[in-house]
């Protein structure tokens, strides 16, 4: 991974994408995100994690696997940029496609990542080398953790991304 890998910056948790199924595996499927085929991303859907609690048999779970070669709707759950290649975890759960919820990394409460939700996605990078880490936060949780003397940054935490 280059010092400032930028291909994955266009992708955000909660964003809806189209994915093409490349292969089946015992745990799920490997996909490519349409429009990012040559971006050096690794993308997958963990079918066991998403559906094993709602299916009554292994055969029922396997029947949920989208066919190889098919193009499907998905939503980005996580993006991991710790080391190459950038790894993108997708969800195809109907509820997640409607509105993806996650846990705030500060308070642990549920937060909506989909458009219209109150989540902020923070990408932290080091001056020492490649890679980044994503933190999901409520606006309030981030604003409260910014030192009160830094009023400008606290105010920006409340306003970033809001449409005027």
JSON list of C-alpha atoms in Angstrom, two decimals:
[
{"chain": "A", "resi": 1, "resn": "UNK", "atom": "CA", "xyz": [0.00, 0.00, 0.00]},
{"chain": "A", "resi": 2, "resn": "UNK", "atom": "CA", "xyz": [1.37, 3.37, -0.95]},
{"chain": "A", "resi": 3, "resn": "UNK", "atom": "CA", "xyz": [1.83, 6.05, 1.70]},
{"chain": "A", "resi": 4, "resn": "UNK", "atom": "CA", "xyz": [-1.40, 7.79, 0.70]},
{"chain": "A", "resi": 5, "resn": "UNK", "atom": "CA", "xyz": [-3.58, 5.09, -0.82]},
{"chain": "A", "resi": 6, "resn": "UNK", "atom": "CA", "xyz": [-6.57, 7.01, -2.20]},
{"chain": "A", "resi": 7, "resn": "UNK", "atom": "CA", "xyz": [-8.77, 4.56, -4.13]},
{"chain": "A", "resi": 8, "resn": "UNK", "atom": "CA", "xyz": [-10.64, 3.46, -1.01]},
{"chain": "A", "resi": 9, "resn": "UNK", "atom": "CA", "xyz": [-11.30, 7.05, 0.13]},
{"chain": "A", "resi": 10, "resn": "UNK", "atom": "CA", "xyz": [-14.23, 7.24, -2.30]},
{"chain": "A", "resi": 11, "resn": "UNK", "atom": "CA", "xyz": [-15.95, 4.42, -0.39]},
{"chain": "A", "resi": 12, "resn": "UNK", "atom": "CA", "xyz": [-17.73, 4.93, 2.94]},
{"chain": "A", "resi": 13, "resn": "UNK", "atom": "CA", "xyz": [-19.42, 2.62, 5.44]},
{"chain": "A", "resi": 14, "resn": "UNK", "atom": "CA", "xyz": [-23.17, 2.85, 4.83]},
{"chain": "A", "resi": 15, "resn": "UNK", "atom": "CA", "xyz": [-22.73, 3.53, 1.10]},
{"chain": "A", "resi": 16, "resn": "UNK", "atom": "CA", "xyz": [-24.78, 1.41, -1.31]},
{"chain": "A", "resi": 17, "resn": "UNK", "atom": "CA", "xyz": [-22.81, -0.23, -4.13]},
{"chain": "A", "resi": 18, "resn": "UNK", "atom": "CA", "xyz": [-23.22, -2.79, -6.87]},
{"chain": "A", "resi": 19, "resn": "UNK", "atom": "CA", "xyz": [-21.11, -5.93, -6.51]},
{"chain": "A", "resi": 20, "resn": "UNK", "atom": "CA", "xyz": [-20.33, -8.76, -8.92]},
{"chain": "A", "resi": 21, "resn": "UNK", "atom": "CA", "xyz": [-19.99, -12.22, -7.34]},
{"chain": "A", "resi": 22, "resn": "UNK", "atom": "CA", "xyz": [-16.65, -13.79, -8.26]},
{"chain": "A", "resi": 23, "resn": "UNK", "atom": "CA", "xyz": [-16.57, -16.99, -6.19]},
{"chain": "A", "resi": 24, "resn": "UNK", "atom": "CA", "xyz": [-18.19, -18.98, -3.39]},
{"chain": "A", "resi": 25, "resn": "UNK", "atom": "CA", "xyz": [-16.37, -20.11, -0.25]},
{"chain": "A", "resi": 26, "resn": "UNK", "atom": "CA", "xyz": [-17.55, -22.02, 2.84]},
{"chain": "A", "resi": 27, "resn": "UNK", "atom": "CA", "xyz": [-17.94, -18.74, 4.80]},
{"chain": "A", "resi": 28, "resn": "UNK", "atom": "CA", "xyz": [-19.38, -16.54, 2.04]},
{"chain": "A", "resi": 29, "resn": "UNK", "atom": "CA", "xyz": [-18.59, -14.94, -1.30]},
{"chain": "A", "resi": 30, "resn": "UNK", "atom": "CA", "xyz": [-15.79, -12.92, -2.83]},
{"chain": "A", "resi": 31, "resn": "UNK", "atom": "CA", "xyz": [-17.03, -10.01, -4.92]},
{"chain": "A", "resi": 32, "resn": "UNK", "atom": "CA", "xyz": [-15.74, -7.05, -6.84]},
{"chain": "A", "resi": 33, "resn": "UNK", "atom": "CA", "xyz": [-17.30, -3.64, -6.41]},
{"chain": "A", "resi": 34, "resn": "UNK", "atom": "CA", "xyz": [-18.58, -2.39, -9.75]},
{"chain": "A", "resi": 35, "resn": "UNK", "atom": "CA", "xyz": [-16.55, 0.66, -10.76]},
{"chain": "A", "resi": 36, "resn": "UNK", "atom": "CA", "xyz": [-13.60, -0.38, -8.57]},
{"chain": "A", "resi": 37, "resn": "UNK", "atom": "CA", "xyz": [-12.53, -3.51, -10.46]},
{"chain": "A", "resi": 38, "resn": "UNK", "atom": "CA", "xyz": [-8.96, -2.24, -10.96]},
{"chain": "A", "resi": 39, "resn": "UNK", "atom": "CA", "xyz": [-8.58, -0.40, -7.64]},
{"chain": "A", "resi": 40, "resn": "UNK", "atom": "CA", "xyz": [-6.74, -3.20, -5.85]},
{"chain": "A", "resi": 41, "resn": "UNK", "atom": "CA", "xyz": [-9.55, -3.74, -3.35]},
{"chain": "A", "resi": 42, "resn": "UNK", "atom": "CA", "xyz": [-10.51, -7.05, -1.80]},
{"chain": "A", "resi": 43, "resn": "UNK", "atom": "CA", "xyz": [-14.27, -7.30, -1.17]},
{"chain": "A", "resi": 44, "resn": "UNK", "atom": "CA", "xyz": [-16.38, -10.00, 0.42]},
{"chain": "A", "resi": 45, "resn": "UNK", "atom": "CA", "xyz": [-19.71, -10.87, 2.00]},
{"chain": "A", "resi": 46, "resn": "UNK", "atom": "CA", "xyz": [-19.59, -13.08, 5.11]},
{"chain": "A", "resi": 47, "resn": "UNK", "atom": "CA", "xyz": [-22.77, -15.08, 4.53]},
{"chain": "A", "resi": 48, "resn": "UNK", "atom": "CA", "xyz": [-22.39, -17.12, 7.74]},
{"chain": "A", "resi": 49, "resn": "UNK", "atom": "CA", "xyz": [-22.10, -13.99, 9.89]},
{"chain": "A", "resi": 50, "resn": "UNK", "atom": "CA", "xyz": [-25.06, -12.37, 8.15]},
{"chain": "A", "resi": 51, "resn": "UNK", "atom": "CA", "xyz": [-27.52, -15.25, 7.80]},
{"chain": "A", "resi": 52, "resn": "UNK", "atom": "CA", "xyz": [-26.59, -18.27, 9.96]},
{"chain": "A", "resi": 53, "resn": "UNK", "atom": "CA", "xyz": [-28.81, -17.10, 12.85]},
{"chain": "A", "resi": 54, "resn": "UNK", "atom": "CA", "xyz": [-31.86, -16.76, 10.58]},
{"chain": "A", "resi": 55, "resn": "UNK", "atom": "CA", "xyz": [-31.55, -20.02, 8.65]},
{"chain": "A", "resi": 56, "resn": "UNK", "atom": "CA", "xyz": [-32.50, -23.45, 9.99]},
{"chain": "A", "resi": 57, "resn": "UNK", "atom": "CA", "xyz": [-30.11, -25.58, 7.93]},
{"chain": "A", "resi": 58, "resn": "UNK", "atom": "CA", "xyz": [-26.87, -25.47, 5.98]},
{"chain": "A", "resi": 59, "resn": "UNK", "atom": "CA", "xyz": [-28.81, -26.05, 2.76]},
{"chain": "A", "resi": 60, "resn": "UNK", "atom": "CA", "xyz": [-31.04, -23.05, 3.50]},
{"chain": "A", "resi": 61, "resn": "UNK", "atom": "CA", "xyz": [-27.93, -20.91, 4.11]},
{"chain": "A", "resi": 62, "resn": "UNK", "atom": "CA", "xyz": [-26.31, -22.08, 0.86]},
{"chain": "A", "resi": 63, "resn": "UNK", "atom": "CA", "xyz": [-29.49, -21.20, -1.04]},
{"chain": "A", "resi": 64, "resn": "UNK", "atom": "CA", "xyz": [-28.97, -17.56, -0.01]},
{"chain": "A", "resi": 65, "resn": "UNK", "atom": "CA", "xyz": [-25.55, -17.38, -1.71]},
{"chain": "A", "resi": 66, "resn": "UNK", "atom": "CA", "xyz": [-25.92, -15.19, -4.82]},
{"chain": "A", "resi": 67, "resn": "UNK", "atom": "CA", "xyz": [-24.89, -17.00, -8.04]},
{"chain": "A", "resi": 68, "resn": "UNK", "atom": "CA", "xyz": [-21.33, -16.58, -9.32]},
{"chain": "A", "resi": 69, "resn": "UNK", "atom": "CA", "xyz": [-21.33, -13.92, -12.04]},
{"chain": "A", "resi": 70, "resn": "UNK", "atom": "CA", "xyz": [-24.46, -12.17, -10.75]},
{"chain": "A", "resi": 71, "resn": "UNK", "atom": "CA", "xyz": [-24.53, -8.45, -9.96]},
{"chain": "A", "resi": 72, "resn": "UNK", "atom": "CA", "xyz": [-26.17, -7.59, -6.64]},
{"chain": "A", "resi": 73, "resn": "UNK", "atom": "CA", "xyz": [-27.04, -4.62, -4.45]},
{"chain": "A", "resi": 74, "resn": "UNK", "atom": "CA", "xyz": [-24.90, -4.33, -1.32]},
{"chain": "A", "resi": 75, "resn": "UNK", "atom": "CA", "xyz": [-23.97, -1.82, 1.35]},
{"chain": "A", "resi": 76, "resn": "UNK", "atom": "CA", "xyz": [-20.48, -1.22, 2.74]},
{"chain": "A", "resi": 77, "resn": "UNK", "atom": "CA", "xyz": [-20.15, -2.37, 6.35]},
{"chain": "A", "resi": 78, "resn": "UNK", "atom": "CA", "xyz": [-16.42, -1.91, 6.94]},
{"chain": "A", "resi": 79, "resn": "UNK", "atom": "CA", "xyz": [-13.28, -0.79, 5.14]},
{"chain": "A", "resi": 80, "resn": "UNK", "atom": "CA", "xyz": [-9.97, -2.02, 6.51]},
{"chain": "A", "resi": 81, "resn": "UNK", "atom": "CA", "xyz": [-6.86, -0.24, 5.28]},
{"chain": "A", "resi": 82, "resn": "UNK", "atom": "CA", "xyz": [-4.31, -1.60, 7.75]},
{"chain": "A", "resi": 83, "resn": "UNK", "atom": "CA", "xyz": [-2.22, -3.36, 5.12]},
{"chain": "A", "resi": 84, "resn": "UNK", "atom": "CA", "xyz": [-2.59, -4.14, 1.42]},
{"chain": "A", "resi": 85, "resn": "UNK", "atom": "CA", "xyz": [-4.92, -4.90, -0.11]},
{"chain": "A", "resi": 86, "resn": "UNK", "atom": "CA", "xyz": [-7.67, -2.67, 1.25]},
{"chain": "A", "resi": 87, "resn": "UNK", "atom": "CA", "xyz": [-10.40, -5.02, 2.47]},
{"chain": "A", "resi": 88, "resn": "UNK", "atom": "CA", "xyz": [-14.08, -4.10, 2.09]},
{"chain": "A", "resi": 89, "resn": "UNK", "atom": "CA", "xyz": [-16.79, -6.04, 3.95]},
{"chain": "A", "resi": 90, "resn": "UNK", "atom": "CA", "xyz": [-20.25, -5.79, 2.38]},
{"chain": "A", "resi": 91, "resn": "UNK", "atom": "CA", "xyz": [-23.73, -6.66, 3.60]},
{"chain": "A", "resi": 92, "resn": "UNK", "atom": "CA", "xyz": [-26.68, -7.87, 1.56]},
{"chain": "A", "resi": 93, "resn": "UNK", "atom": "CA", "xyz": [-29.11, -8.19, 4.49]},
{"chain": "A", "resi": 94, "resn": "UNK", "atom": "CA", "xyz": [-32.37, -6.52, 3.44]},
{"chain": "A", "resi": 95, "resn": "UNK", "atom": "CA", "xyz": [-32.49, -4.46, 6.67]},
{"chain": "A", "resi": 96, "resn": "UNK", "atom": "CA", "xyz": [-28.93, -3.19, 6.08]},
{"chain": "A", "resi": 97, "resn": "UNK", "atom": "CA", "xyz": [-29.75, -2.25, 2.49]},
{"chain": "A", "resi": 98, "resn": "UNK", "atom": "CA", "xyz": [-32.63, -0.19, 3.85]},
{"chain": "A", "resi": 99, "resn": "UNK", "atom": "CA", "xyz": [-30.63, 1.47, 6.65]},
{"chain": "A", "resi": 100, "resn": "UNK", "atom": "CA", "xyz": [-27.26, 0.25, 7.95]},
{"chain": "A", "resi": 101, "resn": "UNK", "atom": "CA", "xyz": [-26.77, 0.54, 11.71]},
{"chain": "A", "resi": 102, "resn": "UNK", "atom": "CA", "xyz": [-23.46, 0.06, 13.53]},
{"chain": "A", "resi": 103, "resn": "UNK", "atom": "CA", "xyz": [-22.10, 0.77, 17.00]},
{"chain": "A", "resi": 104, "resn": "UNK", "atom": "CA", "xyz": [-20.47, 4.06, 17.91]},
{"chain": "A", "resi": 105, "resn": "UNK", "atom": "CA", "xyz": [-16.82, 3.41, 18.75]},
{"chain": "A", "resi": 106, "resn": "UNK", "atom": "CA", "xyz": [-17.01, 5.88, 21.64]},
{"chain": "A", "resi": 107, "resn": "UNK", "atom": "CA", "xyz": [-20.26, 5.07, 23.48]},
{"chain": "A", "resi": 108, "resn": "UNK", "atom": "CA", "xyz": [-21.18, 1.66, 22.02]},
{"chain": "A", "resi": 109, "resn": "UNK", "atom": "CA", "xyz": [-24.76, 2.70, 21.18]},
{"chain": "A", "resi": 110, "resn": "UNK", "atom": "CA", "xyz": [-26.30, 1.94, 17.78]},
{"chain": "A", "resi": 111, "resn": "UNK", "atom": "CA", "xyz": [-25.89, 4.57, 15.08]},
{"chain": "A", "resi": 112, "resn": "UNK", "atom": "CA", "xyz": [-27.24, 4.85, 11.54]},
{"chain": "A", "resi": 113, "resn": "UNK", "atom": "CA", "xyz": [-24.55, 4.95, 8.85]},
{"chain": "A", "resi": 114, "resn": "UNK", "atom": "CA", "xyz": [-26.92, 5.26, 5.91]},
{"chain": "A", "resi": 115, "resn": "UNK", "atom": "CA", "xyz": [-27.67, 8.69, 4.41]},
{"chain": "A", "resi": 116, "resn": "UNK", "atom": "CA", "xyz": [-29.77, 10.70, 6.83]},
{"chain": "A", "resi": 117, "resn": "UNK", "atom": "CA", "xyz": [-28.16, 9.02, 9.85]},
{"chain": "A", "resi": 118, "resn": "UNK", "atom": "CA", "xyz": [-26.11, 10.81, 12.48]},
{"chain": "A", "resi": 119, "resn": "UNK", "atom": "CA", "xyz": [-22.85, 8.91, 12.01]},
{"chain": "A", "resi": 120, "resn": "UNK", "atom": "CA", "xyz": [-19.47, 10.44, 11.36]},
{"chain": "A", "resi": 121, "resn": "UNK", "atom": "CA", "xyz": [-16.79, 8.30, 9.74]},
{"chain": "A", "resi": 122, "resn": "UNK", "atom": "CA", "xyz": [-13.31, 9.24, 10.95]},
{"chain": "A", "resi": 123, "resn": "UNK", "atom": "CA", "xyz": [-10.25, 8.00, 9.07]},
{"chain": "A", "resi": 124, "resn": "UNK", "atom": "CA", "xyz": [-7.07, 8.20, 11.12]},
{"chain": "A", "resi": 125, "resn": "UNK", "atom": "CA", "xyz": [-3.70, 8.05, 9.43]},
{"chain": "A", "resi": 126, "resn": "UNK", "atom": "CA", "xyz": [-0.19, 8.04, 10.84]},
{"chain": "A", "resi": 127, "resn": "UNK", "atom": "CA", "xyz": [2.71, 10.26, 9.82]},
{"chain": "A", "resi": 128, "resn": "UNK", "atom": "CA", "xyz": [4.95, 7.20, 10.17]},
{"chain": "A", "resi": 129, "resn": "UNK", "atom": "CA", "xyz": [3.68, 5.06, 7.31]},
{"chain": "A", "resi": 130, "resn": "UNK", "atom": "CA", "xyz": [0.86, 3.61, 5.26]},
{"chain": "A", "resi": 131, "resn": "UNK", "atom": "CA", "xyz": [-2.51, 2.38, 6.39]},
{"chain": "A", "resi": 132, "resn": "UNK", "atom": "CA", "xyz": [-5.46, 3.94, 8.13]},
{"chain": "A", "resi": 133, "resn": "UNK", "atom": "CA", "xyz": [-8.12, 3.06, 10.65]},
{"chain": "A", "resi": 134, "resn": "UNK", "atom": "CA", "xyz": [-11.81, 3.97, 10.52]},
{"chain": "A", "resi": 135, "resn": "UNK", "atom": "CA", "xyz": [-13.71, 5.07, 13.62]},
{"chain": "A", "resi": 136, "resn": "UNK", "atom": "CA", "xyz": [-17.51, 5.40, 13.59]},
{"chain": "A", "resi": 137, "resn": "UNK", "atom": "CA", "xyz": [-18.94, 8.06, 15.90]},
{"chain": "A", "resi": 138, "resn": "UNK", "atom": "CA", "xyz": [-22.09, 9.94, 16.85]},
{"chain": "A", "resi": 139, "resn": "UNK", "atom": "CA", "xyz": [-21.64, 13.68, 16.27]},
{"chain": "A", "resi": 140, "resn": "UNK", "atom": "CA", "xyz": [-22.24, 14.28, 19.95]},
{"chain": "A", "resi": 141, "resn": "UNK", "atom": "CA", "xyz": [-19.69, 11.67, 21.04]},
{"chain": "A", "resi": 142, "resn": "UNK", "atom": "CA", "xyz": [-16.98, 13.26, 18.89]},
{"chain": "A", "resi": 143, "resn": "UNK", "atom": "CA", "xyz": [-17.88, 16.85, 19.81]},
{"chain": "A", "resi": 144, "resn": "UNK", "atom": "CA", "xyz": [-17.83, 16.03, 23.53]},
{"chain": "A", "resi": 145, "resn": "UNK", "atom": "CA", "xyz": [-14.36, 14.53, 23.25]},
{"chain": "A", "resi": 146, "resn": "UNK", "atom": "CA", "xyz": [-12.83, 17.58, 21.56]},
{"chain": "A", "resi": 147, "resn": "UNK", "atom": "CA", "xyz": [-11.30, 19.90, 24.16]},
{"chain": "A", "resi": 148, "resn": "UNK", "atom": "CA", "xyz": [-13.66, 22.79, 25.03]},
{"chain": "A", "resi": 149, "resn": "UNK", "atom": "CA", "xyz": [-10.96, 25.37, 24.20]},
{"chain": "A", "resi": 150, "resn": "UNK", "atom": "CA", "xyz": [-11.00, 24.08, 20.62]},
{"chain": "A", "resi": 151, "resn": "UNK", "atom": "CA", "xyz": [-14.46, 25.51, 19.97]},
{"chain": "A", "resi": 152, "resn": "UNK", "atom": "CA", "xyz": [-14.00, 25.68, 16.19]},
{"chain": "A", "resi": 153, "resn": "UNK", "atom": "CA", "xyz": [-13.36, 21.96, 15.87]},
{"chain": "A", "resi": 154, "resn": "UNK", "atom": "CA", "xyz": [-16.22, 21.16, 18.24]},
{"chain": "A", "resi": 155, "resn": "UNK", "atom": "CA", "xyz": [-18.56, 23.28, 16.08]},
{"chain": "A", "resi": 156, "resn": "UNK", "atom": "CA", "xyz": [-17.35, 21.57, 12.89]},
{"chain": "A", "resi": 157, "resn": "UNK", "atom": "CA", "xyz": [-18.08, 18.14, 14.41]},
{"chain": "A", "resi": 158, "resn": "UNK", "atom": "CA", "xyz": [-21.72, 19.24, 14.75]},
{"chain": "A", "resi": 159, "resn": "UNK", "atom": "CA", "xyz": [-21.92, 20.61, 11.19]},
{"chain": "A", "resi": 160, "resn": "UNK", "atom": "CA", "xyz": [-19.79, 18.42, 8.89]},
{"chain": "A", "resi": 161, "resn": "UNK", "atom": "CA", "xyz": [-21.79, 16.84, 6.12]},
{"chain": "A", "resi": 162, "resn": "UNK", "atom": "CA", "xyz": [-25.04, 18.59, 6.91]},
{"chain": "A", "resi": 163, "resn": "UNK", "atom": "CA", "xyz": [-26.83, 20.06, 3.92]},
{"chain": "A", "resi": 164, "resn": "UNK", "atom": "CA", "xyz": [-27.73, 23.74, 4.08]}
]
